[in-house]
C-alpha positions as a Markdown table, in Angstrom:
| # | Residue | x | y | z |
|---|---|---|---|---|
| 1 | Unk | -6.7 | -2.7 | 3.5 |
| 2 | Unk | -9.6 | -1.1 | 1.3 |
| 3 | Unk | -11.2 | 2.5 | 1.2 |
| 4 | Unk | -13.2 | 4.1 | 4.0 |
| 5 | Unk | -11.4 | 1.3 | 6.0 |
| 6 | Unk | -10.5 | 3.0 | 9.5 |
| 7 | Unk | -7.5 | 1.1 | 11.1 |
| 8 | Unk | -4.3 | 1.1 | 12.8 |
| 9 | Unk | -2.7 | -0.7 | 10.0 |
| 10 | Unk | -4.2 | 2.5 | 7.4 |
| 11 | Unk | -2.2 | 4.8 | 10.0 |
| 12 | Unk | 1.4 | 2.8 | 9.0 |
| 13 | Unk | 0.1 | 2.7 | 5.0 |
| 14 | Unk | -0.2 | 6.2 | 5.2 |
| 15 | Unk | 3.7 | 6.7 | 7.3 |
| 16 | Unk | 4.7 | 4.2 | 4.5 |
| 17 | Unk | 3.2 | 6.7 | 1.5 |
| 18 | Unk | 4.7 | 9.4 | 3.1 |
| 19 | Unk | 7.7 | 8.2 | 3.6 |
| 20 | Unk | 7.9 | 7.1 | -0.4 |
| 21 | Unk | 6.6 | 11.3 | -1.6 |
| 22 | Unk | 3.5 | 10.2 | -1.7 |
| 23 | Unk | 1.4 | 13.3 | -0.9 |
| 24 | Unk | -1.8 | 13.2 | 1.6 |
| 25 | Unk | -2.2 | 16.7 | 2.2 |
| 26 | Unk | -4.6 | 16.0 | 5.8 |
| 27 | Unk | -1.9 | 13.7 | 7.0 |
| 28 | Unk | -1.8 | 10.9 | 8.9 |
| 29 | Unk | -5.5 | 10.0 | 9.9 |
| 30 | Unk | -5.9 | 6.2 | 10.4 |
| 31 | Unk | -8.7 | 6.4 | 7.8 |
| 32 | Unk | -8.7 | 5.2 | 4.4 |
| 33 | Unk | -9.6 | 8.1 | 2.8 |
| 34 | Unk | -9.7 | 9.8 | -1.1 |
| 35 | Unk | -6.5 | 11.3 | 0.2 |
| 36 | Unk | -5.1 | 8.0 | 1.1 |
| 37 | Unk | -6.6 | 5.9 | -2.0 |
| 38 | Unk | -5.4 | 8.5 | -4.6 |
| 39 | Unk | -1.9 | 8.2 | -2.7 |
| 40 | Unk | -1.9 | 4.5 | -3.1 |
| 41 | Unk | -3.6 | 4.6 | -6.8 |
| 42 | Unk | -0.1 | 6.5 | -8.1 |
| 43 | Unk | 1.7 | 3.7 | -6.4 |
| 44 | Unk | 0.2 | 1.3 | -7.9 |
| 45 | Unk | 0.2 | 3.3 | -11.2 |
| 46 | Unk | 4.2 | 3.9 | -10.6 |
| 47 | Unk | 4.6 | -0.1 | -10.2 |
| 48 | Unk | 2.7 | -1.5 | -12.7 |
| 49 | Unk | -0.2 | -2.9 | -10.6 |
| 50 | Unk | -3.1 | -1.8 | -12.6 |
| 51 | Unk | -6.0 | -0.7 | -9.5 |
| 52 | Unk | -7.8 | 2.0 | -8.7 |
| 53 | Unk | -6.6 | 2.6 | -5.3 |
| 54 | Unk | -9.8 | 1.1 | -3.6 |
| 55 | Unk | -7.5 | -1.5 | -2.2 |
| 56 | Unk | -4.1 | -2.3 | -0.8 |
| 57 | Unk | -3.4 | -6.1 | -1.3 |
| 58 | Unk | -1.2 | -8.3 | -1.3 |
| 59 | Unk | 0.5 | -7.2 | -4.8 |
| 60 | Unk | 0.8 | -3.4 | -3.8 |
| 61 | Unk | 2.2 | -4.8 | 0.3 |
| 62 | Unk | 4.9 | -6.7 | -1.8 |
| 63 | Unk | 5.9 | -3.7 | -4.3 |
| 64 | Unk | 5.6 | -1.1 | -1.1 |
| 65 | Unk | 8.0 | -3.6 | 1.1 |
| 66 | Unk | 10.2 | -3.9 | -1.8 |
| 67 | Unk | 10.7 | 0.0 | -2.4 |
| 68 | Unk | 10.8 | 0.8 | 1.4 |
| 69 | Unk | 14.1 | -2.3 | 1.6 |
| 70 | Unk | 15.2 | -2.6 | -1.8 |
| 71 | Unk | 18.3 | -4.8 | -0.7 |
| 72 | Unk | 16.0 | -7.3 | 1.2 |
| 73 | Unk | 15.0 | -10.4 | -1.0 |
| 74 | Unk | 11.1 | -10.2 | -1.3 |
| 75 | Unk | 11.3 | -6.6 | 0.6 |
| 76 | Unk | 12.1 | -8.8 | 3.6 |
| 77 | Unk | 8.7 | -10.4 | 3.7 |
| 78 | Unk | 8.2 | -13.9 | 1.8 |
| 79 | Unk | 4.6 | -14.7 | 2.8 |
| 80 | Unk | 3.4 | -11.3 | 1.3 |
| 81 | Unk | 5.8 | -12.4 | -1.7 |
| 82 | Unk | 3.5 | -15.7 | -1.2 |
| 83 | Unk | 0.2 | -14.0 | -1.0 |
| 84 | Unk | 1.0 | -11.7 | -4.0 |
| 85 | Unk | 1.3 | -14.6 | -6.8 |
| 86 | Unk | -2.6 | -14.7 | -5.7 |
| 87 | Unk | -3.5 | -11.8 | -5.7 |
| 88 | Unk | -4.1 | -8.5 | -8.7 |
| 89 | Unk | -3.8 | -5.9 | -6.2 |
């Protein structure tokens, strides 16, 4: 996912941020937004993953699954665990 993206899958990365106190004061819009890329920038800031934001990889999927199912091995997903050895966001 990447800013000024507009997608089904931004709509469940926004639930996801919101879900983990990550504030995006219009809501839920489907659009990756400055809203939505500042939200995900202090996640990525808050797990290490040096970004800006502009995009939600592989790296930041693995560190959101594994904060949203922290008993799960991988956060319950090995091919994003697989993708995020490849990956710096």
């Amino acid at each position: 996912l990447y800013f000024q993206m507009m997608d089904k899958e931004v709509e469940y990365l926004q639930k996801a941020l919101v879900l983990l106190k990550y504030q995006i004061p219009d809501g839920i819009t489907n659009v990756y937004g400055v809203q939505t890329r500042s939200a995900v920038h202090s996640f990525q800031r808050d797990n290490g993953i040096d970004s800006d934001g502009r995009n939600f990889g592989p790296r930041t999927r693995l560190a959101m699954n594994r904060a949203l199912n922290p008993t799960a091995a991988f956060g319950g997903d090995f091919w994003t665990y697989i993708g995020s050895l490849f990956s710096s966001t």
